[in-house]
PDB file of C-alpha atoms in Angstrom:
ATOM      1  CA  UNK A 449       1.196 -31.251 -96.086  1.00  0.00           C
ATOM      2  CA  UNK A 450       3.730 -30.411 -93.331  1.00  0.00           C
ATOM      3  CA  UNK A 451       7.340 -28.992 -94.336  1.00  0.00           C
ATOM      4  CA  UNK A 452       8.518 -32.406 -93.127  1.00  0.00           C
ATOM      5  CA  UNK A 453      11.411 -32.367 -90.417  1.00  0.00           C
ATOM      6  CA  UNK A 454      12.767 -34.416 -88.587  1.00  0.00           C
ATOM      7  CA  UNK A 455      12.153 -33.710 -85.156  1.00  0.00           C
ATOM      8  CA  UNK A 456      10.645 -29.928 -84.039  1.00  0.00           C
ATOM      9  CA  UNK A 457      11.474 -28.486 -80.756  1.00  0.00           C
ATOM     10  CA  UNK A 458      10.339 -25.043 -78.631  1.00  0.00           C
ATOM     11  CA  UNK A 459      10.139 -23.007 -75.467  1.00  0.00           C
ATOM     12  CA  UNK A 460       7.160 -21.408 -74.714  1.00  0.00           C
ATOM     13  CA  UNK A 461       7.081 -18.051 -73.201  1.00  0.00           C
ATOM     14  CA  UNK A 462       4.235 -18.792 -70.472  1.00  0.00           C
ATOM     15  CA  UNK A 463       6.392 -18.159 -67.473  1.00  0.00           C
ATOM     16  CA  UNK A 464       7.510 -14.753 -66.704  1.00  0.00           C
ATOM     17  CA  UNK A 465      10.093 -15.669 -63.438  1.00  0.00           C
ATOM     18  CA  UNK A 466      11.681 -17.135 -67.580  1.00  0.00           C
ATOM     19  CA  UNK A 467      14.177 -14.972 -68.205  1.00  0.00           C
ATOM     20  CA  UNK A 468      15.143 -15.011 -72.025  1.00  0.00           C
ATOM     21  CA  UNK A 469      18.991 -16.404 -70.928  1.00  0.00           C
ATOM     22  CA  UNK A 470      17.422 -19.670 -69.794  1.00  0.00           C
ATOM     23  CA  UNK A 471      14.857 -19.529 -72.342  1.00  0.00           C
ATOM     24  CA  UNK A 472      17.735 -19.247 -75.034  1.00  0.00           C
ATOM     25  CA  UNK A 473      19.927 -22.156 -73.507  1.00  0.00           C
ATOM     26  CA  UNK A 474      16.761 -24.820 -73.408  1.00  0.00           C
ATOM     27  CA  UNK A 475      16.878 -24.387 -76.968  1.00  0.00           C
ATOM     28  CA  UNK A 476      20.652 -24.026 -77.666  1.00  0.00           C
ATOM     29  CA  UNK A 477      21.347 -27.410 -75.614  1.00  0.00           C
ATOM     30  CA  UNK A 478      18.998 -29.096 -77.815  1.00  0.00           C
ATOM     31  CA  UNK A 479      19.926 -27.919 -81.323  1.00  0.00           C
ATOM     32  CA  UNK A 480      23.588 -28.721 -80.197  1.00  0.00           C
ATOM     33  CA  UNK A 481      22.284 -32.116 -79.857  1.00  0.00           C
ATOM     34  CA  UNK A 482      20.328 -32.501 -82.831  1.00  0.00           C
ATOM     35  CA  UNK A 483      23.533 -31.173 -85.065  1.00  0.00           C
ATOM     36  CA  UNK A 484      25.631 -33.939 -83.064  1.00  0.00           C
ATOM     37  CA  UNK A 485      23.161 -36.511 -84.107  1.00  0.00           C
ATOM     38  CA  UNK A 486      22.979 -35.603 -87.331  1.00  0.00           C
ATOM     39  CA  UNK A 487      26.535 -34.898 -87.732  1.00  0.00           C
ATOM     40  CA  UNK A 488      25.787 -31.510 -89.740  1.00  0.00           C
ATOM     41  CA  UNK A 489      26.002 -27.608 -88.967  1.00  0.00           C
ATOM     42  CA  UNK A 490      23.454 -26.013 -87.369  1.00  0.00           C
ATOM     43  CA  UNK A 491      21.824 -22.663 -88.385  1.00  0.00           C
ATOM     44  CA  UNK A 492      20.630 -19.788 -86.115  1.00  0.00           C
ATOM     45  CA  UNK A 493      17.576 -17.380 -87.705  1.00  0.00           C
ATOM     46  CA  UNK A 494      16.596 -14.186 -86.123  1.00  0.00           C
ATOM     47  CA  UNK A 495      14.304 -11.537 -86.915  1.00  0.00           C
ATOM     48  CA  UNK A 496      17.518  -8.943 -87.504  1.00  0.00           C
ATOM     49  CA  UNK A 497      21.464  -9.224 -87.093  1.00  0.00           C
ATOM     50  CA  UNK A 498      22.928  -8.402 -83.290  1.00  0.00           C
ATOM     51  CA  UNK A 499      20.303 -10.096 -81.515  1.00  0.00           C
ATOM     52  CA  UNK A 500      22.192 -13.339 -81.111  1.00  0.00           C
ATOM     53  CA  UNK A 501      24.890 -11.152 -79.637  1.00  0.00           C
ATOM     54  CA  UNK A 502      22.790 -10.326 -76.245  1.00  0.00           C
ATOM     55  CA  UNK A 503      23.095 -13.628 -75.009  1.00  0.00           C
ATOM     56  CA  UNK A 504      25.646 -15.788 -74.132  1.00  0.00           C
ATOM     57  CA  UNK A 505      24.635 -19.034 -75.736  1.00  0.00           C
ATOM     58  CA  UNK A 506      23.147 -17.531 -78.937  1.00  0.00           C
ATOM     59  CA  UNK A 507      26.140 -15.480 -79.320  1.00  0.00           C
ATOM     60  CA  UNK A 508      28.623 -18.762 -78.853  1.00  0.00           C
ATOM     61  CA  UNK A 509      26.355 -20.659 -81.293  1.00  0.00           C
ATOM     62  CA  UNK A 510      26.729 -18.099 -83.921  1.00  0.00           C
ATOM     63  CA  UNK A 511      30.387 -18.575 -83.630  1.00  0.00           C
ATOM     64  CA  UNK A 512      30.517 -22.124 -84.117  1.00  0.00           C
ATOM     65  CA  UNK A 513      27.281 -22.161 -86.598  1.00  0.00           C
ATOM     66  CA  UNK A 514      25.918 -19.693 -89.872  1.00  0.00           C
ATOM     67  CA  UNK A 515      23.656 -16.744 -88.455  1.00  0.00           C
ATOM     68  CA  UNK A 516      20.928 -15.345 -91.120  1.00  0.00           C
ATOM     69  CA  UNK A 517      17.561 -13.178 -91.132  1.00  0.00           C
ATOM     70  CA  UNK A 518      14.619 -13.382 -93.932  1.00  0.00           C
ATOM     71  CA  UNK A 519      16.025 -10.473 -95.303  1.00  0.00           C
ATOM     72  CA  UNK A 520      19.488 -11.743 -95.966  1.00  0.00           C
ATOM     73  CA  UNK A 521      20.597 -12.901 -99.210  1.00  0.00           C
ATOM     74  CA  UNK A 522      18.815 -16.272 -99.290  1.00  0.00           C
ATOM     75  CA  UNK A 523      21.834 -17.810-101.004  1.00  0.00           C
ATOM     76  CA  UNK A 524      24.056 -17.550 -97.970  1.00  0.00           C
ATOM     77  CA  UNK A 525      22.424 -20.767 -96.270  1.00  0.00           C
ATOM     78  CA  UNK A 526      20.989 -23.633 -98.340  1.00  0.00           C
ATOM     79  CA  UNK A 527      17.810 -25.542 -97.306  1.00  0.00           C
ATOM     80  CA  UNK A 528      18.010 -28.485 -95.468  1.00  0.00           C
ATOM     81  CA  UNK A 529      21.533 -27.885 -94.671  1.00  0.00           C
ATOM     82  CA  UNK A 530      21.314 -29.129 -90.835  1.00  0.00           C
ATOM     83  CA  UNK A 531      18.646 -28.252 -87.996  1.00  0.00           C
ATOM     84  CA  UNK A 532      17.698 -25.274 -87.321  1.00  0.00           C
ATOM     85  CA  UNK A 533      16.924 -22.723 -84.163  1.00  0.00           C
ATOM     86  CA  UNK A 534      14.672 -19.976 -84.380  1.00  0.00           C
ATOM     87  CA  UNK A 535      15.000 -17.386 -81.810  1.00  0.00           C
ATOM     88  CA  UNK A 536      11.435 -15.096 -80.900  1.00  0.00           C
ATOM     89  CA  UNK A 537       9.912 -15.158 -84.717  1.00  0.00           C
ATOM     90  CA  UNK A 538       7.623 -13.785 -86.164  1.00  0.00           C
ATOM     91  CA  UNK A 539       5.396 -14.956 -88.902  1.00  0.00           C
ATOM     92  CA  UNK A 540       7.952 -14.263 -91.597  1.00  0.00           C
ATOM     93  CA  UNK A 541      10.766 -15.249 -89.771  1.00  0.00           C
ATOM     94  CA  UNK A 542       9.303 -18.718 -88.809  1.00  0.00           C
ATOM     95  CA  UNK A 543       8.148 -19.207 -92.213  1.00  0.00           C
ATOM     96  CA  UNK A 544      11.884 -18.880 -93.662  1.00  0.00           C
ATOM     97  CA  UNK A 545      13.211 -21.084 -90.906  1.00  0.00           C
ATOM     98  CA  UNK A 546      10.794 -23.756 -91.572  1.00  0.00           C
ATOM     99  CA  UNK A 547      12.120 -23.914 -95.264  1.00  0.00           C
ATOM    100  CA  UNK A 548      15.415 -23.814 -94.593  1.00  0.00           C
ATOM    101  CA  UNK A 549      14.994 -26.811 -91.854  1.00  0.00           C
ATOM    102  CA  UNK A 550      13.325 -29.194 -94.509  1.00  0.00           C
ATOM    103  CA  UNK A 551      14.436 -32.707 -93.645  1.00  0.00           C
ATOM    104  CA  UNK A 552      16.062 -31.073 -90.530  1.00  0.00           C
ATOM    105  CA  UNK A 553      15.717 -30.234 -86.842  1.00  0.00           C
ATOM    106  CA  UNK A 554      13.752 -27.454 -85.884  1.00  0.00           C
ATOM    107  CA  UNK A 555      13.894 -25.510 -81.986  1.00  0.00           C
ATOM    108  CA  UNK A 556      11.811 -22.460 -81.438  1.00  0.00           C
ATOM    109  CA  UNK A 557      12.202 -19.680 -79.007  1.00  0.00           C
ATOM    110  CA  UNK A 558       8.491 -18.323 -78.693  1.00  0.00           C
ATOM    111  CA  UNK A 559       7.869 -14.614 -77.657  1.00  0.00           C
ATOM    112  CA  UNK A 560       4.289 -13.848 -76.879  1.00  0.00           C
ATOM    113  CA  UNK A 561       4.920 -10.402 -78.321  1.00  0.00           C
ATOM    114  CA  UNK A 562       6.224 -11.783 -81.376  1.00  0.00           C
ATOM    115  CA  UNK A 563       3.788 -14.828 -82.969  1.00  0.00           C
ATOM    116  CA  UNK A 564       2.147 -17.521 -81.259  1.00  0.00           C
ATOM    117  CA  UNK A 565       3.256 -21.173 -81.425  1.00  0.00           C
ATOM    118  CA  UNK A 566       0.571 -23.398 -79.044  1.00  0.00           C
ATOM    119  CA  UNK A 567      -1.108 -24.303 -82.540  1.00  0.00           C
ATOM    120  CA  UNK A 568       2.406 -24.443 -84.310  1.00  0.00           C
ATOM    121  CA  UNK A 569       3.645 -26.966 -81.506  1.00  0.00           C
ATOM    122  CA  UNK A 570       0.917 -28.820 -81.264  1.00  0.00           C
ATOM    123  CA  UNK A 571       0.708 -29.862 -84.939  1.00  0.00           C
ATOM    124  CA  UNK A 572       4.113 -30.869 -85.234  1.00  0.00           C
ATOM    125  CA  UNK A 573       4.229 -32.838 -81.789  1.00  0.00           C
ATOM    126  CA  UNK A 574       6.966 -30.194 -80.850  1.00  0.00           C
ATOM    127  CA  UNK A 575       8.962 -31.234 -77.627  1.00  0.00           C
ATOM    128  CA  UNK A 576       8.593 -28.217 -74.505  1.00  0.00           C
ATOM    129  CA  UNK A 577      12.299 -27.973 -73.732  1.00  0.00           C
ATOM    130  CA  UNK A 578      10.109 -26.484 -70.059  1.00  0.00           C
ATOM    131  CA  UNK A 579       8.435 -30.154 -70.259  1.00  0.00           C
ATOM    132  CA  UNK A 580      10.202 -32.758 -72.054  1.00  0.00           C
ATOM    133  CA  UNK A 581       8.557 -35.599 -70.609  1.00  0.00           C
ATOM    134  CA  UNK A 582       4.834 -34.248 -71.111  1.00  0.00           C
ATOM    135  CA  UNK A 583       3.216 -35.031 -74.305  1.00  0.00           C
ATOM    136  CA  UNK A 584       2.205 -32.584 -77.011  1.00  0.00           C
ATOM    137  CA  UNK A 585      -1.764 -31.407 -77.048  1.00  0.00           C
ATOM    138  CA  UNK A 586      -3.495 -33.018 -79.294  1.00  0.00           C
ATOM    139  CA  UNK A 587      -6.098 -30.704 -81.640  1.00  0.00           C
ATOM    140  CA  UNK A 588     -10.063 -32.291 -81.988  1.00  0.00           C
ATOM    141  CA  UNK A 589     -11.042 -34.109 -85.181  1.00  0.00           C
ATOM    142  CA  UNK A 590     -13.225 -31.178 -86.117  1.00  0.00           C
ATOM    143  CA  UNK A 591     -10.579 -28.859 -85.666  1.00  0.00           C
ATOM    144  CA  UNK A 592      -7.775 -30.811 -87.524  1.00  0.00           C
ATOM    145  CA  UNK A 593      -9.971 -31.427 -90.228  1.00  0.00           C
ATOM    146  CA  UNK A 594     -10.911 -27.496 -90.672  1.00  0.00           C
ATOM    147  CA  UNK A 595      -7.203 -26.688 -90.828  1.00  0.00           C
ATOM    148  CA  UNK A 596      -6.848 -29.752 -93.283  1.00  0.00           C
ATOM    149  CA  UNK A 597      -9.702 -27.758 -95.210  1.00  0.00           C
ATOM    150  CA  UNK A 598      -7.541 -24.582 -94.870  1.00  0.00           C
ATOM    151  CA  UNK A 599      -4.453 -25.827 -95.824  1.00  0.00           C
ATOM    152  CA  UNK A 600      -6.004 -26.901 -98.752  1.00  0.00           C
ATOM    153  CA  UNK A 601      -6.737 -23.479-100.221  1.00  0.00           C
ATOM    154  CA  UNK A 602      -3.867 -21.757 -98.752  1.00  0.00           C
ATOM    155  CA  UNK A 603      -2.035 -21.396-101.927  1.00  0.00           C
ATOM    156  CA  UNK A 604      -2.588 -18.267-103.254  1.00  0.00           C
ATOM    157  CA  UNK A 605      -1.981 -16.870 -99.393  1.00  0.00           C
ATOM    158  CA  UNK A 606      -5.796 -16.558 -98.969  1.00  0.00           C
ATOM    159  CA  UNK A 607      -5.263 -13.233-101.004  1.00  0.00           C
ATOM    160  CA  UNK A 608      -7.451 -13.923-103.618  1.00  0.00           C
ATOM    161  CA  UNK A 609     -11.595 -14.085-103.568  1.00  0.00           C
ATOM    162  CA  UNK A 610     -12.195 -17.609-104.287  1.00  0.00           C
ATOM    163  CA  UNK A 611      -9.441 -18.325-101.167  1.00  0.00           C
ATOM    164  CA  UNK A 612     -11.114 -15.647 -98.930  1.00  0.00           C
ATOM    165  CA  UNK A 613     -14.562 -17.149 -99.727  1.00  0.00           C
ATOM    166  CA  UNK A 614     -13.770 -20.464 -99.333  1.00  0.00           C
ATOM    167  CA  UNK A 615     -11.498 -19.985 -95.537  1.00  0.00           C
ATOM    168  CA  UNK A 616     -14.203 -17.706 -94.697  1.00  0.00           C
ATOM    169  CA  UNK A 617     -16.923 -20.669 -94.611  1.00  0.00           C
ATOM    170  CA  UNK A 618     -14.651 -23.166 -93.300  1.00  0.00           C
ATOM    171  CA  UNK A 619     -14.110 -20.615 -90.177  1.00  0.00           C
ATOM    172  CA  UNK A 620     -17.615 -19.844 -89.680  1.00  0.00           C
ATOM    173  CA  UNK A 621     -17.944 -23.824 -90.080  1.00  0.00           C
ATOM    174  CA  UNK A 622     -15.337 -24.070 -87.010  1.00  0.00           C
ATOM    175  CA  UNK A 623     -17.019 -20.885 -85.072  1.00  0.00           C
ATOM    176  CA  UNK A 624     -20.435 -22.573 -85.095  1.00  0.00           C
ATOM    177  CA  UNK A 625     -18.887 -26.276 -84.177  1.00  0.00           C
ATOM    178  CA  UNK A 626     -15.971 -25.600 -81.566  1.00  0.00           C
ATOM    179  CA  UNK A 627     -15.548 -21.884 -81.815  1.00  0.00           C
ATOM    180  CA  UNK A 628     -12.280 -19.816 -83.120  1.00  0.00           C
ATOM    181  CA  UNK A 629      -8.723 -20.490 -80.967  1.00  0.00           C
ATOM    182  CA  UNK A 630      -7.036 -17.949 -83.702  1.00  0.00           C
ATOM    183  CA  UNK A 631      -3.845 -18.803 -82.088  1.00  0.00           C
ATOM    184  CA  UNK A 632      -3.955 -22.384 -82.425  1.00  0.00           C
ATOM    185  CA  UNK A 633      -5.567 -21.763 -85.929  1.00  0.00           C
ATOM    186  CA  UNK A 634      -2.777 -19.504 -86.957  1.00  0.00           C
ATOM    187  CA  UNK A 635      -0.007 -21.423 -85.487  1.00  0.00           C
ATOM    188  CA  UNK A 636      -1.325 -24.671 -87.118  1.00  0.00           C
ATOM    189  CA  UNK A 637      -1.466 -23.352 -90.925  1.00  0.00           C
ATOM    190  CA  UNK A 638       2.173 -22.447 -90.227  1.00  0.00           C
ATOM    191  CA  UNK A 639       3.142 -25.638 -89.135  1.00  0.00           C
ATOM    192  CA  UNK A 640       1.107 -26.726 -92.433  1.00  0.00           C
ATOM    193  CA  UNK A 641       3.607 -24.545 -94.282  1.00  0.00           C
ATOM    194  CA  UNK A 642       1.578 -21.541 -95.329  1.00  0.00           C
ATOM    195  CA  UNK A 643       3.243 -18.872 -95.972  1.00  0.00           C
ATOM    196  CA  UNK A 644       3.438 -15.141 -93.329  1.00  0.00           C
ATOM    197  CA  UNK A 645       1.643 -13.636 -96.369  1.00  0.00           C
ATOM    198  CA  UNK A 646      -1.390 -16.408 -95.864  1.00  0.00           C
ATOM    199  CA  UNK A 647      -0.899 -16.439 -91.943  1.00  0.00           C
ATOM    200  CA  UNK A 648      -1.534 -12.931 -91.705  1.00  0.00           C
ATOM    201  CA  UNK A 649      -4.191 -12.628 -94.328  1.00  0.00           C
ATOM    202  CA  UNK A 650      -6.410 -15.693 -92.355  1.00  0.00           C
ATOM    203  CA  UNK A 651      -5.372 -13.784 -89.287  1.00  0.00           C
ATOM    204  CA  UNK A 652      -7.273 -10.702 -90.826  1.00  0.00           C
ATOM    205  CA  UNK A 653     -10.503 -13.109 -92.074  1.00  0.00           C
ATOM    206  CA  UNK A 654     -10.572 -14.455 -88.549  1.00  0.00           C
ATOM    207  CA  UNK A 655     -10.294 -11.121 -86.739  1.00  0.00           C
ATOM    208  CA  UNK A 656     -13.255  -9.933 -88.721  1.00  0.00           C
ATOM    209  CA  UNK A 657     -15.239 -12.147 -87.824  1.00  0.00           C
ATOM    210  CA  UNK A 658     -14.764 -11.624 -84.213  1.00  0.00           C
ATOM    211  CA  UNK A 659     -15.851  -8.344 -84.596  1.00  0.00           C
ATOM    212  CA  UNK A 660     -19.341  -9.564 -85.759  1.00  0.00           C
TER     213      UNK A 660
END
């Protein structure tokens, strides 16, 4: 199942004439909203301290709102506390801001150097801030049902045998039927609340068998 929130939100980074400024306030603009709305405080995560201080809208909203990284003392911000805006995560870094916007708002500011959220977006029905009036793509029923599949034995962070074994068939299953999209595959265990430890470790099992 889903970390459930209430609405998610992102920018894509698939235009480079983009610069990161208007990238930043598309998703500033809408968490403001969503913390109006809600009538709670909103909470900014980044990958490490002083980022949010480069640009002008990131560094007002961390004036007005609580700043925090994964590797910050997780009791400085409580879950579910108010919506939430990731800026560029990565695996880890979405993961923790996915928790901490249970029953929340969530806006994501994707960098295609950091990790990629088509698959993320597209299983939560996230609004593009670039495209607000276009609907979100909708996955296959033989892909949605493999990352049902995956989800299910995503537990143990696919670390173990039984959990390699058992995502290993499900993604030749998928290779054979509609072929491997490991971004959209990636992005949509995330959305199904696996953890970076299990993103990265399918993103291994996926990546070898590419190589075959």
């Amino acid at each position: 199942m889903a970390i459930s929130t209430v609405r998610a939100a992102w920018v894509p980074d698939d235009d480079p004439e983009r610069d990161w400024e208007l990238a930043a306030d598309l998703a500033v603009s809408w968490i403001r909203r969503e913390c109006a709305e809600q009538g709670a405080s909103g909470v900014l995560v980044v990958n490490a301290f002083g980022v949010e201080q480069q640009i002008p809208s990131l560094r007002s909203f961390a004036v007005e709102h609580t700043v925090t990284t994964p590797a910050a003392s997780r009791d400085r911000v409580e879950r579910g506390v108010g919506p939430v805006l990731a800026y560029v995560p990565d695996e880890k870094t979405l993961d923790f801001a996915m928790r901490l916007a249970r029953g929340s708002s969530l806006a994501v500011v994707e960098s295609a150097q950091g990790f990629a959220l088509r698959g993320w977006a597209s299983a939560l029905g996230a609004i593009d801030l670039t495209r607000p009036d276009e609907r979100p793509e909708e996955a296959g029923p033989g892909f949605a049902e493999a990352i049902d599949r995956l989800a299910f034995y995503k537990n143990n962070g696919f670390g173990d045998p039984f959990g390699k074994q058992q995502a290993l068939h499900i993604l030749q299953d998928l290779d054979s039927s509609e072929g491997l999209d490991r971004e959209a595959i990636l992005g949509a265990l995330a959305a199904r609340g696996a953890s970076n430890r299990a993103v990265r470790n399918l993103a291994k099992l996926i990546d070898g068998l590419d190589r075959h």
